[in-house]
Amino acid sequence: MAIPRAAKTLRRTRIQEEKEEQILEAALDVFSVSGFRGSTIDQIAEVAGMSKPNLLYYFRTKEAMHRALIDRVLYNWLEPLRAFDAEGNPESEIRSYIRRKLEMARDFPRESRLFANEMLQGAPHVLDMLKGPLKELVDEKAAVIRTWIKSGKITYCDPYHLIFSIWSTTQHYADFDVQVRAVLGEEHSGDGRFEDAARFLEQLFIGGLRPDRSGR
Amino acid sequence: MAIPRAAKTLRRTRIQEEKEEQILEAALDVFSVSGFRGSTIDQIAEVAGMSKPNLLYYFRTKEAMHRALIDRVLYNWLEPLRAFDAEGNPESEIRSYIRRKLEMARDFPRESRLFANEMLQGAPHVLDMLKGPLKELVDEKAAVIRTWIKSGKITYCDPYHLIFSIWSTTQHYADFDVQVRAVLGEEHSGDGRFEDAARFLEQLFIGGLRPDRSGR
DNA sequence: GGATAATTTGACCGATTGGTAAACATTACA
DNA sequence: TGTAATGTTTACCAATCGGTCAAATTATCC
């Protein structure tokens, strides 16, 4: 007789690791496109290549699957912001933050869309995380940026909106990929657009944040 | 006996105008949060305050409702970009484009989210419009920006990525509203954040695009 | 190799989905 | 005011939804 599913959390077999991995991979495919409400367990089961009851053996509900997926993806997603360092000089820190975020948009677009979907729906599953850990992390980095401003290394500006604008410009290339490709045309739909975007954004932010050159 | 619905398009009664308006308003509420797949006709009917069959009397399918909604919203959505003018000087044109887009994010967040949802899902209903009319409009405005660059009014940059970055930074305040509020905290969740954002973004773009001050 | 635990499946359930049919009610207009 | 066109509702349909169950299969370990 199968053991109650709670026991799974005590010891995990090889098969469990593999299947859960497979399922979350498929779930990312589906949830990132259709959002939570728009996705079905059958869809995910099909992408994962297994039967629906089999999938439900590993995750008891659609909710549980979604939560596991978000938990798993969240840590890496915030990594670039955590790496944002007060010690480095502003120009190179901002430059590499932009680079890192653009790389994530290029290499992990599904993860970006998963969060975007969540945001559009009002963040029903991650609101606490936004108000707690994320806010704290951003507050911390905003303080760093303020020290840069006070020491005259970058021009005066609102650090929160600076962070928002880096998030939005970079994630745009994942979340609105289809629009970007449509506007740029087939011929610019290779990965080259990420290099072009990096060049533009670095120029924009470095130029836009340079300390006042003519008195303000 | 009720006339076949095709006849409705010939002459529209007062009731038709009112009810269709009511329905599309409710549809905007629902589709903008849950996307096409995640929304149900019952939900929309409830928000619209009418029965499902009644709603289906005006729009035969969920698809038809969604299409009508998109058609209706699209024209206004592109208005700010159309207003982007080659004659004005770059600084004030960019400034007012940012203002207009931010005002739309503030005043029409549902419309913004409707499109964002559509993009995340790969633009199944508007791909042709993106590749056609939108691309042409952007190409046209990109050409304007290039003349500004050639005449030395703004610094050299990729006009497409410039447009993308204005889109993304401004729409962010509608699409990721819940995140913005969470990070800024309750006390900054009044409409003041749009003024702060406007100030920051104007500074960023005007500063970032100012012709080279030190030789390149 | 056999017992036992872990995994997989097909058949199924009640609720919800998008949508229809036809009776009924209301409006517009001669 | 009568009547034909328009609008609304109730009852319903087949398909799909999230999820269960028990039986069948496979892996594990002595």
Short mmCIF file of C-alpha atoms (C1' of nucleotides) in Angstrom, two decimals:
data_model
loop_
_atom_site.label_atom_id
_atom_site.label_comp_id
_atom_site.label_asym_id
_atom_site.label_seq_id
_atom_site.Cartn_x
_atom_site.Cartn_y
_atom_site.Cartn_z
CA MET A 1 0.00 0.00 0.00
CA ALA A 2 1.29 3.40 -0.87
CA ILE A 3 2.57 5.44 2.01
CA PRO A 4 0.72 8.66 2.80
CA ARG A 5 2.27 11.46 0.85
CA ALA A 6 3.46 13.30 3.91
CA ALA A 7 6.10 10.62 4.30
CA LYS A 8 7.70 11.70 1.06
CA THR A 9 9.14 14.70 2.75
CA LEU A 10 11.06 12.52 5.17
CA ARG A 11 13.11 10.56 2.67
CA ARG A 12 13.17 11.19 -1.06
CA THR A 13 13.92 8.47 -3.53
CA ARG A 14 15.79 8.87 -6.79
CA ILE A 15 12.55 8.54 -8.71
CA GLN A 16 10.94 11.24 -6.65
CA GLU A 17 13.73 13.68 -7.41
CA GLU A 18 13.57 12.95 -11.10
CA LYS A 19 9.83 13.07 -11.47
CA GLU A 20 9.38 16.17 -9.39
CA GLU A 21 12.03 17.83 -11.51
CA GLN A 22 10.24 16.72 -14.67
CA ILE A 23 6.91 17.98 -13.40
CA LEU A 24 8.18 21.37 -12.29
CA GLU A 25 9.90 21.80 -15.63
CA ALA A 26 6.61 21.15 -17.41
CA ALA A 27 4.72 23.30 -14.95
CA LEU A 28 7.08 26.18 -15.71
CA ASP A 29 6.33 25.77 -19.39
CA VAL A 30 2.61 25.93 -18.84
CA PHE A 31 2.19 28.35 -15.94
CA SER A 32 4.55 30.89 -17.48
CA VAL A 33 2.36 31.17 -20.55
CA SER A 34 -1.16 30.82 -19.22
CA GLY A 35 -0.89 31.88 -15.60
CA PHE A 36 -2.29 29.92 -12.71
CA ARG A 37 -5.97 30.07 -13.57
CA GLY A 38 -5.42 29.55 -17.27
CA SER A 39 -3.30 26.44 -16.86
CA THR A 40 -4.68 22.94 -16.42
CA ILE A 41 -3.23 19.89 -14.76
CA ASP A 42 -3.89 17.91 -17.93
CA GLN A 43 -1.77 20.34 -19.95
CA ILE A 44 1.10 20.03 -17.51
CA ALA A 45 0.76 16.26 -17.39
CA GLU A 46 0.93 16.08 -21.16
CA VAL A 47 4.03 18.28 -21.35
CA ALA A 48 5.63 16.27 -18.55
CA GLY A 49 4.81 13.09 -20.43
CA MET A 50 2.95 11.39 -17.65
CA SER A 51 -0.61 10.68 -16.61
CA LYS A 52 -2.57 13.16 -14.55
CA PRO A 53 -3.00 10.88 -11.52
CA ASN A 54 0.70 10.17 -11.62
CA LEU A 55 1.44 13.85 -11.51
CA LEU A 56 -1.00 14.27 -8.64
CA TYR A 57 0.85 11.56 -6.78
CA TYR A 58 3.80 13.95 -6.49
CA PHE A 59 1.87 17.18 -6.01
CA ARG A 60 -1.50 16.79 -4.40
CA THR A 61 -3.03 19.89 -5.94
CA LYS A 62 -2.45 22.41 -8.69
CA GLU A 63 -1.83 24.94 -5.94
CA ALA A 64 0.90 22.79 -4.41
CA MET A 65 2.60 22.47 -7.78
CA HIS A 66 2.50 26.18 -8.34
CA ARG A 67 3.81 26.93 -4.88
CA ALA A 68 6.66 24.46 -5.25
CA LEU A 69 7.56 26.01 -8.59
CA ILE A 70 7.59 29.54 -7.23
CA ASP A 71 9.63 28.55 -4.20
CA ARG A 72 12.17 26.87 -6.39
CA VAL A 73 12.49 29.72 -8.85
CA LEU A 74 12.40 32.59 -6.41
CA TYR A 75 15.82 32.31 -4.87
CA ASN A 76 17.72 32.44 -8.14
CA TRP A 77 15.51 35.20 -9.39
CA LEU A 78 16.62 37.59 -6.67
CA GLU A 79 20.27 36.66 -6.94
CA PRO A 80 21.30 39.57 -9.20
CA LEU A 81 19.83 42.11 -6.81
CA ARG A 82 21.56 40.49 -3.85
CA ALA A 83 24.84 40.72 -5.74
CA PHE A 84 24.39 44.47 -6.03
CA ASP A 85 27.29 45.66 -3.93
CA ALA A 86 27.94 48.86 -2.00
CA GLU A 87 31.69 48.45 -2.16
CA GLY A 88 32.09 48.46 -5.91
CA ASN A 89 31.87 51.73 -7.75
CA PRO A 90 28.40 52.77 -8.93
CA GLU A 91 29.09 52.68 -12.63
CA SER A 92 30.37 49.13 -12.73
CA GLU A 93 27.77 47.92 -10.24
CA ILE A 94 24.89 49.29 -12.26
CA ARG A 95 26.46 48.07 -15.45
CA SER A 96 26.82 44.53 -14.20
CA TYR A 97 23.38 44.54 -12.62
CA ILE A 98 21.92 45.40 -16.01
CA ARG A 99 24.03 42.70 -17.66
CA ARG A 100 22.99 40.08 -15.16
CA LYS A 101 19.32 40.92 -15.42
CA LEU A 102 19.48 40.85 -19.21
CA GLU A 103 21.20 37.48 -19.12
CA MET A 104 18.40 36.18 -16.96
CA ALA A 105 15.81 37.54 -19.38
CA ARG A 106 17.65 35.75 -22.17
CA ASP A 107 18.37 32.48 -20.38
CA PHE A 108 15.32 32.19 -18.13
CA PRO A 109 12.43 33.88 -19.91
CA ARG A 110 9.88 31.42 -18.57
CA GLU A 111 10.81 32.27 -15.01
CA SER A 112 10.39 35.94 -15.81
CA ARG A 113 6.98 35.34 -17.34
CA LEU A 114 5.91 33.21 -14.41
CA PHE A 115 6.42 36.20 -12.14
CA ALA A 116 4.92 38.62 -14.59
CA ASN A 117 1.77 36.52 -14.73
CA GLU A 118 1.70 36.44 -10.97
CA MET A 119 2.01 40.25 -10.81
CA LEU A 120 -0.72 40.86 -13.36
CA GLN A 121 -3.07 38.76 -11.27
CA GLY A 122 -2.31 40.79 -8.18
CA ALA A 123 0.38 38.47 -6.78
CA PRO A 124 -2.08 36.22 -4.94
CA HIS A 125 0.64 33.68 -4.18
CA VAL A 126 3.64 35.91 -3.47
CA LEU A 127 2.25 39.07 -1.95
CA ASP A 128 3.78 38.34 1.46
CA MET A 129 7.15 37.80 -0.11
CA LEU A 130 6.88 41.13 -1.95
CA LYS A 131 5.96 43.03 1.18
CA GLY A 132 8.50 41.21 3.32
CA PRO A 133 11.78 39.86 1.97
CA LEU A 134 11.69 41.71 -1.35
CA LYS A 135 10.89 45.06 0.19
CA GLU A 136 13.64 44.59 2.77
CA LEU A 137 16.16 43.70 0.11
CA VAL A 138 15.19 46.67 -2.01
CA ASP A 139 15.25 49.00 0.99
CA GLU A 140 18.77 47.81 1.68
CA LYS A 141 19.95 48.40 -1.87
CA ALA A 142 18.17 51.74 -2.02
CA ALA A 143 20.22 52.78 0.99
CA VAL A 144 23.37 51.83 -0.89
CA ILE A 145 22.32 53.94 -3.82
CA ARG A 146 21.63 56.86 -1.49
CA THR A 147 25.18 56.73 -0.17
CA TRP A 148 26.38 56.93 -3.74
CA ILE A 149 24.22 59.97 -4.26
CA LYS A 150 25.37 61.64 -1.05
CA SER A 151 28.99 61.12 -1.94
CA GLY A 152 28.34 62.66 -5.34
CA LYS A 153 29.19 59.53 -7.31
CA ILE A 154 25.87 59.58 -9.13
CA THR A 155 23.36 62.32 -9.63
CA TYR A 156 20.45 62.85 -7.27
CA CYS A 157 17.54 60.54 -8.05
CA ASP A 158 14.93 58.31 -6.44
CA PRO A 159 16.66 54.98 -5.81
CA TYR A 160 13.40 52.99 -5.83
CA HIS A 161 12.37 54.20 -9.22
CA LEU A 162 15.89 53.58 -10.43
CA ILE A 163 15.59 49.95 -9.39
CA PHE A 164 12.10 49.68 -10.91
CA SER A 165 13.37 51.02 -14.19
CA ILE A 166 16.20 48.50 -14.35
CA TRP A 167 13.79 45.70 -13.58
CA SER A 168 11.27 46.78 -16.17
CA THR A 169 13.65 47.51 -19.02
CA THR A 170 15.47 44.21 -18.67
CA GLN A 171 12.52 41.94 -17.96
CA HIS A 172 10.76 43.49 -20.93
CA TYR A 173 12.94 41.39 -23.23
CA ALA A 174 11.57 38.23 -21.65
CA ASP A 175 7.98 39.19 -20.90
CA PHE A 176 7.31 41.06 -24.13
CA ASP A 177 9.59 38.95 -26.26
CA VAL A 178 6.94 38.39 -28.90
CA GLN A 179 6.41 42.12 -29.30
CA VAL A 180 10.12 42.88 -29.40
CA ARG A 181 10.62 40.29 -32.12
CA ALA A 182 7.63 41.51 -34.10
CA VAL A 183 8.84 45.11 -34.05
CA LEU A 184 12.48 44.34 -34.74
CA GLY A 185 11.55 41.94 -37.53
CA GLU A 186 12.67 38.40 -38.24
CA GLU A 187 16.19 39.47 -39.12
CA HIS A 188 16.90 40.90 -35.67
CA SER A 189 15.35 38.07 -33.70
CA GLY A 190 18.58 36.25 -32.98
CA ASP A 191 20.25 36.67 -29.61
CA GLY A 192 21.93 39.80 -30.94
CA ARG A 193 19.11 41.93 -29.63
CA PHE A 194 20.28 41.23 -26.10
CA GLU A 195 23.67 42.69 -26.91
CA ASP A 196 22.07 45.72 -28.51
CA ALA A 197 19.79 46.11 -25.51
CA ALA A 198 22.73 45.85 -23.12
CA ARG A 199 24.62 48.53 -25.00
CA PHE A 200 21.64 50.84 -25.07
CA LEU A 201 20.65 50.35 -21.45
CA GLU A 202 24.16 50.79 -20.11
CA GLN A 203 24.47 53.99 -22.06
CA LEU A 204 21.08 55.18 -20.85
CA PHE A 205 21.65 54.46 -17.19
CA ILE A 206 25.27 55.45 -16.98
CA GLY A 207 24.59 58.64 -18.89
CA GLY A 208 21.37 59.36 -17.05
CA LEU A 209 22.96 58.93 -13.65
CA ARG A 210 26.23 60.72 -14.25
CA PRO A 211 26.74 63.47 -11.65
CA ASP A 212 25.59 66.87 -12.85
CA ARG A 213 28.01 68.24 -15.38
CA SER A 214 26.69 71.80 -15.54
CA GLY A 215 25.32 72.60 -12.10
CA ARG A 216 21.74 71.66 -11.27
CA MET B 1 -38.50 35.33 -33.19
CA ALA B 2 -35.06 36.75 -32.61
CA ILE B 3 -33.22 37.78 -35.72
CA PRO B 4 -29.94 36.01 -36.48
CA ARG B 5 -27.19 37.84 -34.74
CA ALA B 6 -25.49 38.88 -37.93
CA ALA B 7 -28.32 41.35 -38.46
CA LYS B 8 -27.21 43.24 -35.39
CA THR B 9 -24.31 44.67 -37.27
CA LEU B 10 -26.63 46.33 -39.73
CA ARG B 11 -28.48 48.55 -37.31
CA ARG B 12 -27.70 48.95 -33.65
CA THR B 13 -30.32 49.81 -31.11
CA ARG B 14 -29.87 51.91 -28.00
CA ILE B 15 -30.00 48.80 -25.84
CA GLN B 16 -27.30 47.14 -27.89
CA GLU B 17 -24.94 50.06 -27.45
CA GLU B 18 -25.51 50.14 -23.72
CA LYS B 19 -25.25 46.43 -23.11
CA GLU B 20 -22.22 45.94 -25.28
CA GLU B 21 -20.55 48.77 -23.44
CA GLN B 22 -21.46 47.17 -20.11
CA ILE B 23 -20.14 43.80 -21.21
CA LEU B 24 -16.86 45.09 -22.58
CA GLU B 25 -16.30 47.05 -19.40
CA ALA B 26 -16.77 43.87 -17.35
CA ALA B 27 -14.68 41.88 -19.81
CA LEU B 28 -11.85 44.35 -19.37
CA ASP B 29 -12.02 43.86 -15.62
CA VAL B 30 -11.78 40.11 -15.93
CA PHE B 31 -9.50 39.55 -18.93
CA SER B 32 -6.95 42.08 -17.68
CA VAL B 33 -6.44 40.11 -14.49
CA SER B 34 -6.76 36.50 -15.57
CA GLY B 35 -5.90 36.55 -19.25
CA PHE B 36 -7.97 34.91 -21.92
CA ARG B 37 -7.68 31.29 -20.84
CA GLY B 38 -8.01 32.09 -17.16
CA SER B 39 -11.19 34.10 -17.54
CA THR B 40 -14.67 32.61 -17.70
CA ILE B 41 -17.84 33.87 -19.29
CA ASP B 42 -19.63 33.36 -15.98
CA GLN B 43 -17.18 35.69 -14.24
CA ILE B 44 -17.71 38.36 -16.85
CA ALA B 45 -21.46 37.92 -16.74
CA GLU B 46 -21.45 38.35 -12.99
CA VAL B 47 -19.35 41.51 -13.13
CA ALA B 48 -21.55 42.85 -15.92
CA GLY B 49 -24.61 42.07 -13.83
CA MET B 50 -26.38 39.98 -16.41
CA SER B 51 -27.02 36.35 -17.15
CA LYS B 52 -24.57 34.32 -19.20
CA PRO B 53 -26.98 33.59 -22.06
CA ASN B 54 -27.86 37.27 -22.17
CA LEU B 55 -24.21 38.12 -22.53
CA LEU B 56 -23.84 35.49 -25.23
CA TYR B 57 -26.69 37.14 -27.08
CA TYR B 58 -24.40 40.11 -27.70
CA PHE B 59 -21.15 38.26 -28.20
CA ARG B 60 -21.53 34.77 -29.52
CA THR B 61 -18.31 33.42 -28.06
CA LYS B 62 -15.66 34.27 -25.51
CA GLU B 63 -13.32 34.78 -28.43
CA ALA B 64 -15.63 37.33 -30.02
CA MET B 65 -15.82 39.24 -26.75
CA HIS B 66 -12.08 39.30 -26.40
CA ARG B 67 -11.56 40.37 -29.97
CA ALA B 68 -14.09 43.19 -29.65
CA LEU B 69 -12.40 44.35 -26.48
CA ILE B 70 -8.96 44.38 -28.02
CA ASP B 71 -10.17 46.19 -31.11
CA ARG B 72 -11.81 48.83 -29.00
CA VAL B 73 -8.85 49.40 -26.72
CA LEU B 74 -6.13 49.25 -29.31
CA TYR B 75 -6.59 52.55 -31.03
CA ASN B 76 -6.33 54.65 -27.88
CA TRP B 77 -3.44 52.59 -26.67
CA LEU B 78 -1.24 53.61 -29.56
CA GLU B 79 -2.27 57.24 -29.44
CA PRO B 80 0.74 58.50 -27.44
CA LEU B 81 3.17 56.94 -29.89
CA ARG B 82 1.33 58.46 -32.84
CA ALA B 83 1.57 61.85 -31.15
CA PHE B 84 5.34 61.52 -31.05
CA ASP B 85 6.31 64.31 -33.39
CA ALA B 86 9.34 64.93 -35.53
CA GLU B 87 8.84 68.68 -35.58
CA GLY B 88 9.06 69.29 -31.86
CA ASN B 89 12.46 69.28 -30.22
CA PRO B 90 13.65 65.93 -28.91
CA GLU B 91 13.79 66.83 -25.27
CA SER B 92 10.19 68.01 -25.02
CA GLU B 93 8.91 65.23 -27.28
CA ILE B 94 10.49 62.52 -25.17
CA ARG B 95 9.40 64.25 -22.01
CA SER B 96 5.80 64.44 -23.07
CA TYR B 97 5.81 60.91 -24.44
CA ILE B 98 6.91 59.66 -21.03
CA ARG B 99 4.25 61.80 -19.35
CA ARG B 100 1.52 60.55 -21.62
CA LYS B 101 2.50 56.92 -21.21
CA LEU B 102 2.64 57.32 -17.44
CA GLU B 103 -0.77 58.93 -17.43
CA MET B 104 -2.12 55.97 -19.33
CA ALA B 105 -0.54 53.57 -16.85
CA ARG B 106 -2.22 55.52 -14.08
CA ASP B 107 -5.61 56.06 -15.72
CA PHE B 108 -5.94 52.88 -17.76
CA PRO B 109 -4.06 50.16 -15.91
CA ARG B 110 -6.53 47.48 -16.98
CA GLU B 111 -5.90 48.20 -20.63
CA SER B 112 -2.18 47.92 -20.00
CA ARG B 113 -2.59 44.60 -18.24
CA LEU B 114 -4.85 43.31 -20.96
CA PHE B 115 -2.01 43.74 -23.44
CA ALA B 116 0.59 42.47 -21.05
CA ASN B 117 -1.42 39.28 -20.60
CA GLU B 118 -1.70 38.97 -24.33
CA MET B 119 2.08 39.38 -24.75
CA LEU B 120 2.90 36.82 -22.09
CA GLN B 121 0.77 34.30 -23.90
CA GLY B 122 2.61 34.92 -27.14
CA ALA B 123 0.12 37.44 -28.57
CA PRO B 124 -2.15 34.82 -30.13
CA HIS B 125 -4.81 37.43 -30.89
CA VAL B 126 -2.73 40.43 -31.92
CA LEU B 127 0.38 39.03 -33.54
CA ASP B 128 -0.58 40.33 -36.96
CA MET B 129 -1.13 43.79 -35.57
CA LEU B 130 2.29 43.72 -33.91
CA LYS B 131 4.03 42.65 -37.10
CA GLY B 132 2.02 45.01 -39.26
CA PRO B 133 0.66 48.34 -38.06
CA LEU B 134 2.70 48.49 -34.84
CA LYS B 135 5.98 47.69 -36.54
CA GLU B 136 5.29 50.27 -39.22
CA LEU B 137 4.47 52.93 -36.66
CA VAL B 138 7.59 52.16 -34.67
CA ASP B 139 9.73 52.11 -37.80
CA GLU B 140 8.40 55.56 -38.63
CA LYS B 141 9.16 56.94 -35.18
CA ALA B 142 12.55 55.27 -35.14
CA ALA B 143 13.33 57.16 -38.31
CA VAL B 144 12.41 60.40 -36.56
CA ILE B 145 14.73 59.59 -33.71
CA ARG B 146 17.51 58.84 -36.16
CA THR B 147 17.21 62.28 -37.69
CA TRP B 148 17.57 63.72 -34.20
CA ILE B 149 20.71 61.66 -33.73
CA LYS B 150 22.15 62.67 -37.11
CA SER B 151 21.57 66.33 -36.40
CA GLY B 152 23.32 65.93 -33.04
CA LYS B 153 20.29 66.80 -30.96
CA ILE B 154 20.56 63.60 -28.96
CA THR B 155 23.39 61.18 -28.49
CA TYR B 156 23.85 58.16 -30.70
CA CYS B 157 21.69 55.23 -29.64
CA ASP B 158 19.46 52.48 -30.95
CA PRO B 159 16.04 54.07 -31.47
CA TYR B 160 14.16 50.78 -31.14
CA HIS B 161 15.60 49.97 -27.76
CA LEU B 162 14.94 53.55 -26.73
CA ILE B 163 11.26 53.08 -27.53
CA PHE B 164 11.19 49.69 -25.80
CA SER B 165 12.67 51.19 -22.68
CA ILE B 166 10.08 53.96 -22.54
CA TRP B 167 7.32 51.42 -23.01
CA SER B 168 8.63 49.10 -20.34
CA THR B 169 9.44 51.67 -17.68
CA THR B 170 6.08 53.38 -17.94
CA GLN B 171 3.87 50.32 -18.33
CA HIS B 172 5.63 48.79 -15.37
CA TYR B 173 3.61 51.05 -13.09
CA ALA B 174 0.40 49.51 -14.38
CA ASP B 175 1.41 45.90 -14.97
CA PHE B 176 3.51 45.47 -11.82
CA ASP B 177 1.46 47.83 -9.72
CA VAL B 178 1.12 45.32 -6.90
CA GLN B 179 4.90 44.92 -6.70
CA VAL B 180 5.55 48.64 -6.87
CA ARG B 181 3.10 49.23 -4.02
CA ALA B 182 4.53 46.41 -1.95
CA VAL B 183 8.08 47.69 -2.29
CA LEU B 184 7.23 51.36 -1.77
CA GLY B 185 5.03 50.52 1.21
CA GLU B 186 1.51 51.61 2.09
CA GLU B 187 2.52 55.21 2.70
CA HIS B 188 3.73 55.74 -0.88
CA SER B 189 0.84 54.00 -2.59
CA GLY B 190 -1.11 57.13 -3.38
CA ASP B 191 -0.94 58.60 -6.85
CA GLY B 192 2.20 60.44 -5.82
CA ARG B 193 4.34 57.60 -7.07
CA PHE B 194 3.41 58.52 -10.63
CA GLU B 195 4.80 62.01 -10.12
CA ASP B 196 7.98 60.56 -8.61
CA ALA B 197 8.25 58.14 -11.48
CA ALA B 198 7.76 60.92 -14.02
CA ARG B 199 10.49 62.99 -12.41
CA PHE B 200 12.88 60.08 -12.32
CA LEU B 201 12.22 58.86 -15.84
CA GLU B 202 12.48 62.30 -17.41
CA GLN B 203 15.78 62.82 -15.67
CA LEU B 204 16.99 59.39 -16.75
CA PHE B 205 16.05 59.72 -20.39
CA ILE B 206 16.91 63.37 -20.86
CA GLY B 207 20.23 62.87 -19.11
CA GLY B 208 20.95 59.58 -20.80
CA LEU B 209 20.27 60.93 -24.27
CA ARG B 210 22.00 64.28 -23.96
CA PRO B 211 24.58 64.67 -26.75
CA ASP B 212 28.06 63.63 -25.68
CA ARG B 213 29.56 66.20 -23.39
CA SER B 214 33.13 64.95 -23.38
CA GLY B 215 33.85 63.54 -26.84
CA ARG B 216 33.09 59.89 -27.59
"C1'" DG C 1 13.33 -14.76 -4.91
"C1'" DG C 2 9.88 -13.06 -2.12
"C1'" DA C 3 7.91 -9.57 0.72
"C1'" DT C 4 7.14 -4.93 1.07
"C1'" DA C 5 7.07 -0.32 -0.19
"C1'" DA C 6 6.84 2.93 -4.03
"C1'" DT C 7 4.94 4.12 -8.36
"C1'" DT C 8 1.65 4.15 -12.21
"C1'" DT C 9 -2.70 3.61 -14.40
"C1'" DG C 10 -7.67 3.55 -15.89
"C1'" DA C 11 -12.02 4.35 -14.45
"C1'" DC C 12 -14.51 7.50 -12.34
"C1'" DC C 13 -16.69 11.74 -9.60
"C1'" DG C 14 -18.96 16.14 -8.90
"C1'" DA C 15 -18.22 20.88 -10.31
"C1'" DT C 16 -17.37 24.11 -13.79
"C1'" DT C 17 -16.62 25.19 -18.50
"C1'" DG C 18 -18.33 27.34 -23.14
"C1'" DG C 19 -22.35 27.33 -25.44
"C1'" DT C 20 -27.51 26.23 -27.12
"C1'" DA C 21 -32.75 25.93 -27.48
"C1'" DA C 22 -36.83 27.59 -26.77
"C1'" DA C 23 -40.13 29.86 -24.02
"C1'" DC C 24 -40.99 34.29 -22.30
"C1'" DA C 25 -40.83 39.42 -21.82
"C1'" DT C 26 -40.11 43.84 -23.62
"C1'" DT C 27 -39.52 47.40 -26.95
"C1'" DA C 28 -40.19 49.94 -31.21
"C1'" DC C 29 -43.07 51.36 -34.61
"C1'" DA C 30 -47.06 51.38 -37.93
"C1'" DT D 1 -52.92 49.43 -29.78
"C1'" DG D 2 -51.40 45.52 -32.13
"C1'" DT D 3 -47.65 43.13 -33.82
"C1'" DA D 4 -43.24 42.07 -35.28
"C1'" DA D 5 -38.60 42.56 -33.89
"C1'" DT D 6 -35.63 42.68 -30.06
"C1'" DG D 7 -34.10 41.29 -25.66
"C1'" DT D 8 -34.00 38.05 -21.48
"C1'" DT D 9 -34.37 33.88 -18.88
"C1'" DT D 10 -34.72 29.02 -17.57
"C1'" DA D 11 -33.30 24.72 -18.41
"C1'" DC D 12 -30.13 22.24 -20.40
"C1'" DC D 13 -25.95 20.03 -23.07
"C1'" DA D 14 -21.38 17.87 -23.93
"C1'" DA D 15 -16.67 18.70 -22.77
"C1'" DT D 16 -13.34 19.76 -19.55
"C1'" DC D 17 -11.97 20.84 -14.96
"C1'" DG D 18 -9.44 19.43 -10.41
"C1'" DG D 19 -9.13 15.52 -7.93
"C1'" DT D 20 -10.01 10.43 -5.94
"C1'" DC D 21 -9.72 5.47 -5.74
"C1'" DA D 22 -8.45 0.88 -6.05
"C1'" DA D 23 -6.15 -2.14 -8.75
"C1'" DA D 24 -2.01 -3.14 -11.26
"C1'" DT D 25 2.82 -2.56 -11.89
"C1'" DT D 26 7.54 -1.72 -10.66
"C1'" DA D 27 11.49 -0.89 -7.61
"C1'" DT D 28 13.88 -1.96 -3.23
"C1'" DC D 29 15.93 -4.61 0.14
"C1'" DC D 30 16.59 -8.72 2.95
#
